[in-house]
């Protein structure tokens, strides 16, 4: 397994509390019925699965729910007081009864069986200072089959007072035997307007804001990343390589093969350019001329508008497939070449 680029994984370890008001307002609408049920019945579901696309704050919401459950002075039924000792500990990530199991702690791409051994050694022990011990399994699609099998029994009959929160962007990548044990909540993506507001609060350069908000397709974390210098440069490089593939494309292929997040960015960008060409959505308005040239070249080379439409629809399908293949142990260099070759043919 290749190691993740360390500069890009540090974000995941960042404090996520307090959750930004826009994110909280958005997700609490989806979560409120479940949380209210817990309050009304006095019974909390012990194994919970939060799904929803990457970068919409699933981890942040697990931390928020944990803080709320630990809070000893809840003012409002669905929000923690932010002042009691439990809330302060949660905000500082000096958790006592909260355990997070994530691949970014080991800088590997998988969640391995060893990461659950320590947890299992505490079987028979309850929480230290709260009524609950909360365990968050982050990006559970990264569980190895062995690791997933090793926790099945624990999820089937969780010890009293233990609450599990499992998060994933794609529940179909989990063992069905895990999903069937869970109370599932699907968190929703954000609107372009909501993402624009979040970007504004992040002091994003104004010229990047409208492009990033649309490109991110509902994920505010993706939008924030897109606006970073590192990502913005990759985007510029991609467009340059579309204008001049002979000089730029190979370098870009190497960069993407080494760094999966850049690969994902290229897939996002390719998908959006396809959309711009087919529907005239003009998401990448700052590269309008490049896109127009691609579309004209396509018409010239393929002969008819119908053929152009077919070409880009097929390319869209290839990109969609590549996204799934990227989750599997494939040769990344070959995969990115396959996605980029049709673009080169158009130049
Ligand atoms: Zn509190």
mmCIF file of N, CA and C in Angstrom, residues 29-115:
data_model
loop_
_atom_site.group_PDB
_atom_site.id
_atom_site.type_symbol
_atom_site.label_atom_id
_atom_site.label_comp_id
_atom_site.label_asym_id
_atom_site.label_seq_id
_atom_site.Cartn_x
_atom_site.Cartn_y
_atom_site.Cartn_z
ATOM 1 N N UNK A 29 -30.896 19.107 10.969
ATOM 2 C CA UNK A 29 -32.236 18.839 10.430
ATOM 3 C C UNK A 29 -32.402 17.354 10.132
ATOM 4 N N UNK A 30 -31.358 16.739 9.586
ATOM 5 C CA UNK A 30 -31.409 15.315 9.250
ATOM 6 C C UNK A 30 -31.303 14.452 10.509
ATOM 7 N N UNK A 31 -30.501 14.920 11.462
ATOM 8 C CA UNK A 31 -30.240 14.100 12.647
ATOM 9 C C UNK A 31 -31.287 14.256 13.749
ATOM 10 N N UNK A 32 -31.991 15.396 13.719
ATOM 11 C CA UNK A 32 -32.896 15.717 14.827
ATOM 12 C C UNK A 32 -33.908 14.596 15.150
ATOM 13 N N UNK A 33 -34.566 13.974 14.147
ATOM 14 C CA UNK A 33 -35.545 12.937 14.495
ATOM 15 C C UNK A 33 -34.929 11.798 15.314
ATOM 16 N N UNK A 34 -33.698 11.398 14.943
ATOM 17 C CA UNK A 34 -33.037 10.307 15.677
ATOM 18 C C UNK A 34 -32.686 10.750 17.100
ATOM 19 N N UNK A 35 -32.071 11.939 17.211
ATOM 20 C CA UNK A 35 -31.658 12.420 18.535
ATOM 21 C C UNK A 35 -32.887 12.631 19.429
ATOM 22 N N UNK A 36 -33.946 13.159 18.834
ATOM 23 C CA UNK A 36 -35.177 13.400 19.601
ATOM 24 C C UNK A 36 -35.760 12.075 20.103
ATOM 25 N N UNK A 37 -35.671 11.054 19.249
ATOM 26 C CA UNK A 37 -36.160 9.726 19.645
ATOM 27 C C UNK A 37 -35.379 9.206 20.853
ATOM 28 N N UNK A 38 -34.062 9.450 20.834
ATOM 29 C CA UNK A 38 -33.243 9.024 21.970
ATOM 30 C C UNK A 38 -33.694 9.734 23.242
ATOM 31 N N UNK A 39 -33.949 11.049 23.104
ATOM 32 C CA UNK A 39 -34.360 11.846 24.270
ATOM 33 C C UNK A 39 -35.706 11.331 24.794
ATOM 34 N N UNK A 40 -36.666 11.161 23.870
ATOM 35 C CA UNK A 40 -38.021 10.767 24.279
ATOM 36 C C UNK A 40 -38.067 9.369 24.893
ATOM 37 N N UNK A 41 -37.302 8.445 24.296
ATOM 38 C CA UNK A 41 -37.387 7.053 24.767
ATOM 39 C C UNK A 41 -36.387 6.767 25.875
ATOM 40 N N UNK A 42 -35.392 7.653 26.032
ATOM 41 C CA UNK A 42 -34.331 7.398 27.002
ATOM 42 C C UNK A 42 -33.448 6.233 26.573
ATOM 43 N N UNK A 43 -33.550 5.872 25.309
ATOM 44 C CA UNK A 43 -32.771 4.736 24.814
ATOM 45 C C UNK A 43 -31.988 5.159 23.576
ATOM 46 N N UNK A 44 -30.657 4.995 23.642
ATOM 47 C CA UNK A 44 -29.801 5.424 22.527
ATOM 48 C C UNK A 44 -29.411 4.209 21.702
ATOM 49 N N UNK A 45 -29.557 4.326 20.365
ATOM 50 C CA UNK A 45 -29.142 3.184 19.541
ATOM 51 C C UNK A 45 -27.626 3.018 19.663
ATOM 52 N N UNK A 46 -27.191 1.781 19.891
ATOM 53 C CA UNK A 46 -25.786 1.565 20.241
ATOM 54 C C UNK A 46 -24.848 1.468 19.048
ATOM 55 N N UNK A 47 -25.410 1.146 17.871
ATOM 56 C CA UNK A 47 -24.552 1.055 16.687
ATOM 57 C C UNK A 47 -25.151 1.916 15.576
ATOM 58 N N UNK A 48 -24.458 2.990 15.257
ATOM 59 C CA UNK A 48 -24.990 3.979 14.316
ATOM 60 C C UNK A 48 -24.044 4.154 13.136
ATOM 61 N N UNK A 49 -24.634 4.331 11.969
ATOM 62 C CA UNK A 49 -23.831 4.533 10.764
ATOM 63 C C UNK A 49 -24.232 5.846 10.105
ATOM 64 N N UNK A 50 -23.261 6.761 9.987
ATOM 65 C CA UNK A 50 -23.520 8.010 9.261
ATOM 66 C C UNK A 50 -22.877 7.904 7.887
ATOM 67 N N UNK A 51 -23.709 8.022 6.849
ATOM 68 C CA UNK A 51 -23.165 7.983 5.495
ATOM 69 C C UNK A 51 -23.359 9.349 4.846
ATOM 70 N N UNK A 52 -22.900 9.475 3.615
ATOM 71 C CA UNK A 52 -22.982 10.755 2.905
ATOM 72 C C UNK A 52 -21.638 11.012 2.257
ATOM 73 N N UNK A 53 -21.647 11.766 1.157
ATOM 74 C CA UNK A 53 -20.436 11.916 0.361
ATOM 75 C C UNK A 53 -19.267 12.471 1.170
ATOM 76 N N UNK A 54 -18.071 12.349 0.600
ATOM 77 C CA UNK A 54 -16.858 12.807 1.283
ATOM 78 C C UNK A 54 -16.913 14.317 1.539
ATOM 79 N N UNK A 55 -16.358 14.735 2.680
ATOM 80 C CA UNK A 55 -16.159 16.161 2.915
ATOM 81 C C UNK A 55 -17.407 16.959 3.252
ATOM 82 N N UNK A 56 -18.409 16.291 3.879
ATOM 83 C CA UNK A 56 -19.592 17.065 4.274
ATOM 84 C C UNK A 56 -19.699 17.173 5.797
ATOM 85 N N UNK A 57 -18.658 16.710 6.504
ATOM 86 C CA UNK A 57 -18.642 16.907 7.955
ATOM 87 C C UNK A 57 -19.221 15.746 8.763
ATOM 88 N N UNK A 58 -19.068 14.530 8.275
ATOM 89 C CA UNK A 58 -19.566 13.377 9.047
ATOM 90 C C UNK A 58 -18.800 13.241 10.366
ATOM 91 N N UNK A 59 -17.465 13.396 10.276
ATOM 92 C CA UNK A 59 -16.643 13.281 11.488
ATOM 93 C C UNK A 59 -17.022 14.385 12.482
ATOM 94 N N UNK A 60 -17.188 15.597 11.948
ATOM 95 C CA UNK A 60 -17.558 16.723 12.814
ATOM 96 C C UNK A 60 -18.874 16.426 13.526
ATOM 97 N N UNK A 61 -19.828 15.823 12.829
ATOM 98 C CA UNK A 61 -21.126 15.568 13.448
ATOM 99 C C UNK A 61 -21.038 14.468 14.508
ATOM 100 N N UNK A 62 -20.165 13.483 14.304
ATOM 101 C CA UNK A 62 -19.977 12.462 15.347
ATOM 102 C C UNK A 62 -19.393 13.129 16.598
ATOM 103 N N UNK A 63 -18.418 14.015 16.401
ATOM 104 C CA UNK A 63 -17.840 14.717 17.550
ATOM 105 C C UNK A 63 -18.914 15.564 18.250
ATOM 106 N N UNK A 64 -19.742 16.200 17.452
ATOM 107 C CA UNK A 64 -20.801 17.043 18.032
ATOM 108 C C UNK A 64 -21.785 16.195 18.853
ATOM 109 N N UNK A 65 -22.204 15.057 18.277
ATOM 110 C CA UNK A 65 -23.154 14.191 18.993
ATOM 111 C C UNK A 65 -22.512 13.676 20.287
ATOM 112 N N UNK A 66 -21.204 13.322 20.196
ATOM 113 C CA UNK A 66 -20.507 12.831 21.388
ATOM 114 C C UNK A 66 -20.486 13.928 22.465
ATOM 115 N N UNK A 67 -20.164 15.148 22.050
ATOM 116 C CA UNK A 67 -20.140 16.260 23.013
ATOM 117 C C UNK A 67 -21.524 16.431 23.646
ATOM 118 N N UNK A 68 -22.545 16.369 22.806
ATOM 119 C CA UNK A 68 -23.924 16.535 23.294
ATOM 120 C C UNK A 68 -24.298 15.436 24.287
ATOM 121 N N UNK A 69 -23.901 14.200 23.957
ATOM 122 C CA UNK A 69 -24.234 13.095 24.869
ATOM 123 C C UNK A 69 -23.487 13.221 26.195
ATOM 124 N N UNK A 70 -22.232 13.704 26.137
ATOM 125 C CA UNK A 70 -21.431 13.825 27.358
ATOM 126 C C UNK A 70 -21.835 15.041 28.192
ATOM 127 N N UNK A 71 -22.374 16.087 27.535
ATOM 128 C CA UNK A 71 -22.650 17.365 28.212
ATOM 129 C C UNK A 71 -23.561 17.144 29.424
ATOM 130 N N UNK A 72 -23.186 17.754 30.556
ATOM 131 C CA UNK A 72 -23.981 17.542 31.768
ATOM 132 C C UNK A 72 -25.000 18.660 31.989
ATOM 133 N N UNK A 73 -24.943 19.721 31.161
ATOM 134 C CA UNK A 73 -25.839 20.871 31.364
ATOM 135 C C UNK A 73 -26.582 21.246 30.082
ATOM 136 N N UNK A 74 -27.111 20.276 29.386
ATOM 137 C CA UNK A 74 -27.759 20.592 28.101
ATOM 138 C C UNK A 74 -28.847 21.643 28.302
ATOM 139 N N UNK A 75 -28.654 22.812 27.662
ATOM 140 C CA UNK A 75 -29.649 23.882 27.804
ATOM 141 C C UNK A 75 -30.857 23.564 26.924
ATOM 142 N N UNK A 76 -30.515 23.249 25.690
ATOM 143 C CA UNK A 76 -31.549 22.886 24.733
ATOM 144 C C UNK A 76 -31.397 21.386 24.532
ATOM 145 N N UNK A 77 -32.498 20.700 24.298
ATOM 146 C CA UNK A 77 -32.428 19.244 24.220
ATOM 147 C C UNK A 77 -31.447 18.732 23.179
ATOM 148 N N UNK A 78 -31.288 19.476 22.045
ATOM 149 C CA UNK A 78 -30.436 18.956 20.988
ATOM 150 C C UNK A 78 -29.093 19.679 20.866
ATOM 151 N N UNK A 79 -28.793 20.567 21.837
ATOM 152 C CA UNK A 79 -27.475 21.208 21.725
ATOM 153 C C UNK A 79 -26.752 21.233 23.066
ATOM 154 N N UNK A 80 -25.426 20.966 23.025
ATOM 155 C CA UNK A 80 -24.642 20.967 24.263
ATOM 156 C C UNK A 80 -24.452 22.390 24.804
ATOM 157 N N UNK A 81 -24.125 22.523 26.114
ATOM 158 C CA UNK A 81 -24.077 23.862 26.729
ATOM 159 C C UNK A 81 -22.832 24.650 26.337
ATOM 160 N N UNK A 82 -21.780 23.981 25.901
ATOM 161 C CA UNK A 82 -20.477 24.580 25.510
ATOM 162 C C UNK A 82 -19.688 25.112 26.712
ATOM 163 N N UNK A 83 -20.207 24.897 27.944
ATOM 164 C CA UNK A 83 -19.516 25.487 29.097
ATOM 165 C C UNK A 83 -19.063 24.456 30.139
ATOM 166 N N UNK A 84 -19.788 23.355 30.255
ATOM 167 C CA UNK A 84 -19.468 22.395 31.321
ATOM 168 C C UNK A 84 -18.118 21.722 31.061
ATOM 169 N N UNK A 85 -17.599 21.014 32.034
ATOM 170 C CA UNK A 85 -16.256 20.420 31.889
ATOM 171 C C UNK A 85 -16.230 19.405 30.743
ATOM 172 N N UNK A 86 -17.342 18.712 30.535
ATOM 173 C CA UNK A 86 -17.383 17.726 29.434
ATOM 174 C C UNK A 86 -17.286 18.432 28.080
ATOM 175 N N UNK A 87 -18.038 19.534 27.950
ATOM 176 C CA UNK A 87 -18.001 20.286 26.690
ATOM 177 C C UNK A 87 -16.600 20.829 26.425
ATOM 178 N N UNK A 88 -15.946 21.361 27.473
ATOM 179 C CA UNK A 88 -14.612 21.926 27.281
ATOM 180 C C UNK A 88 -13.621 20.848 26.853
ATOM 181 N N UNK A 89 -13.751 19.678 27.489
ATOM 182 C CA UNK A 89 -12.853 18.578 27.099
ATOM 183 C C UNK A 89 -13.075 18.192 25.638
ATOM 184 N N UNK A 90 -14.345 18.156 25.233
ATOM 185 C CA UNK A 90 -14.656 17.789 23.848
ATOM 186 C C UNK A 90 -14.045 18.813 22.886
ATOM 187 N N UNK A 91 -14.218 20.105 23.228
ATOM 188 C CA UNK A 91 -13.686 21.149 22.336
ATOM 189 C C UNK A 91 -12.165 21.081 22.206
ATOM 190 N N UNK A 92 -11.496 20.669 23.311
ATOM 191 C CA UNK A 92 -10.030 20.590 23.274
ATOM 192 C C UNK A 92 -9.518 19.240 22.821
ATOM 193 N N UNK A 93 -10.427 18.378 22.445
ATOM 194 C CA UNK A 93 -10.079 17.004 22.051
ATOM 195 C C UNK A 93 -9.345 16.266 23.161
ATOM 196 N N UNK A 94 -9.578 16.659 24.425
ATOM 197 C CA UNK A 94 -8.997 15.874 25.520
ATOM 198 C C UNK A 94 -10.096 14.954 26.041
ATOM 199 N N UNK A 95 -10.601 14.150 25.138
ATOM 200 C CA UNK A 95 -11.693 13.243 25.445
ATOM 201 C C UNK A 95 -11.266 12.213 26.479
ATOM 202 N N UNK A 96 -12.203 11.807 27.293
ATOM 203 C CA UNK A 96 -11.920 10.730 28.237
ATOM 204 C C UNK A 96 -12.602 9.443 27.780
ATOM 205 N N UNK A 97 -13.836 9.547 27.383
ATOM 206 C CA UNK A 97 -14.588 8.337 27.038
ATOM 207 C C UNK A 97 -14.930 8.279 25.548
ATOM 208 N N UNK A 98 -14.116 8.922 24.740
ATOM 209 C CA UNK A 98 -14.344 8.934 23.290
ATOM 210 C C UNK A 98 -13.099 8.380 22.604
ATOM 211 N N UNK A 99 -13.309 7.359 21.802
ATOM 212 C CA UNK A 99 -12.177 6.744 21.102
ATOM 213 C C UNK A 99 -12.426 6.850 19.603
ATOM 214 N N UNK A 100 -11.431 7.342 18.867
ATOM 215 C CA UNK A 100 -11.589 7.428 17.414
ATOM 216 C C UNK A 100 -10.591 6.485 16.752
ATOM 217 N N UNK A 101 -11.105 5.636 15.898
ATOM 218 C CA UNK A 101 -10.221 4.704 15.189
ATOM 219 C C UNK A 101 -10.230 5.105 13.719
ATOM 220 N N UNK A 102 -9.052 5.561 13.240
ATOM 221 C CA UNK A 102 -9.010 6.102 11.885
ATOM 222 C C UNK A 102 -7.690 5.726 11.227
ATOM 223 N N UNK A 103 -7.702 5.657 9.894
ATOM 224 C CA UNK A 103 -6.472 5.241 9.209
ATOM 225 C C UNK A 103 -5.435 6.358 9.220
ATOM 226 N N UNK A 104 -5.881 7.609 9.410
ATOM 227 C CA UNK A 104 -4.900 8.693 9.376
ATOM 228 C C UNK A 104 -3.978 8.659 10.597
ATOM 229 N N UNK A 105 -4.394 7.914 11.659
ATOM 230 C CA UNK A 105 -3.515 7.812 12.828
ATOM 231 C C UNK A 105 -2.262 6.977 12.509
ATOM 232 N N UNK A 106 -2.412 6.039 11.576
ATOM 233 C CA UNK A 106 -1.273 5.192 11.225
ATOM 234 C C UNK A 106 -0.680 5.595 9.884
ATOM 235 N N UNK A 107 -1.330 6.588 9.232
ATOM 236 C CA UNK A 107 -0.893 7.047 7.919
ATOM 237 C C UNK A 107 -0.913 5.928 6.870
ATOM 238 N N UNK A 108 -1.777 4.962 7.061
ATOM 239 C CA UNK A 108 -1.940 3.880 6.096
ATOM 240 C C UNK A 108 -3.282 4.084 5.412
ATOM 241 N N UNK A 109 -3.508 3.304 4.362
ATOM 242 C CA UNK A 109 -4.795 3.444 3.690
ATOM 243 C C UNK A 109 -5.862 2.514 4.275
ATOM 244 N N UNK A 110 -5.435 1.599 5.136
ATOM 245 C CA UNK A 110 -6.395 0.630 5.679
ATOM 246 C C UNK A 110 -6.586 0.766 7.175
ATOM 247 N N UNK A 111 -7.767 0.351 7.622
ATOM 248 C CA UNK A 111 -8.012 0.219 9.057
ATOM 249 C C UNK A 111 -7.758 -1.242 9.382
ATOM 250 N N UNK A 112 -6.730 -1.480 10.187
ATOM 251 C CA UNK A 112 -6.286 -2.861 10.373
ATOM 252 C C UNK A 112 -6.778 -3.459 11.680
ATOM 253 N N UNK A 113 -6.745 -4.772 11.725
ATOM 254 C CA UNK A 113 -7.222 -5.540 12.874
ATOM 255 C C UNK A 113 -6.509 -5.110 14.176
ATOM 256 N N UNK A 114 -5.209 -4.745 14.071
ATOM 257 C CA UNK A 114 -4.453 -4.356 15.273
ATOM 258 C C UNK A 114 -5.066 -3.130 15.952
ATOM 259 N N UNK A 115 -5.667 -2.262 15.136
ATOM 260 C CA UNK A 115 -6.212 -1.025 15.704
ATOM 261 C C UNK A 115 -7.405 -1.293 16.624
#
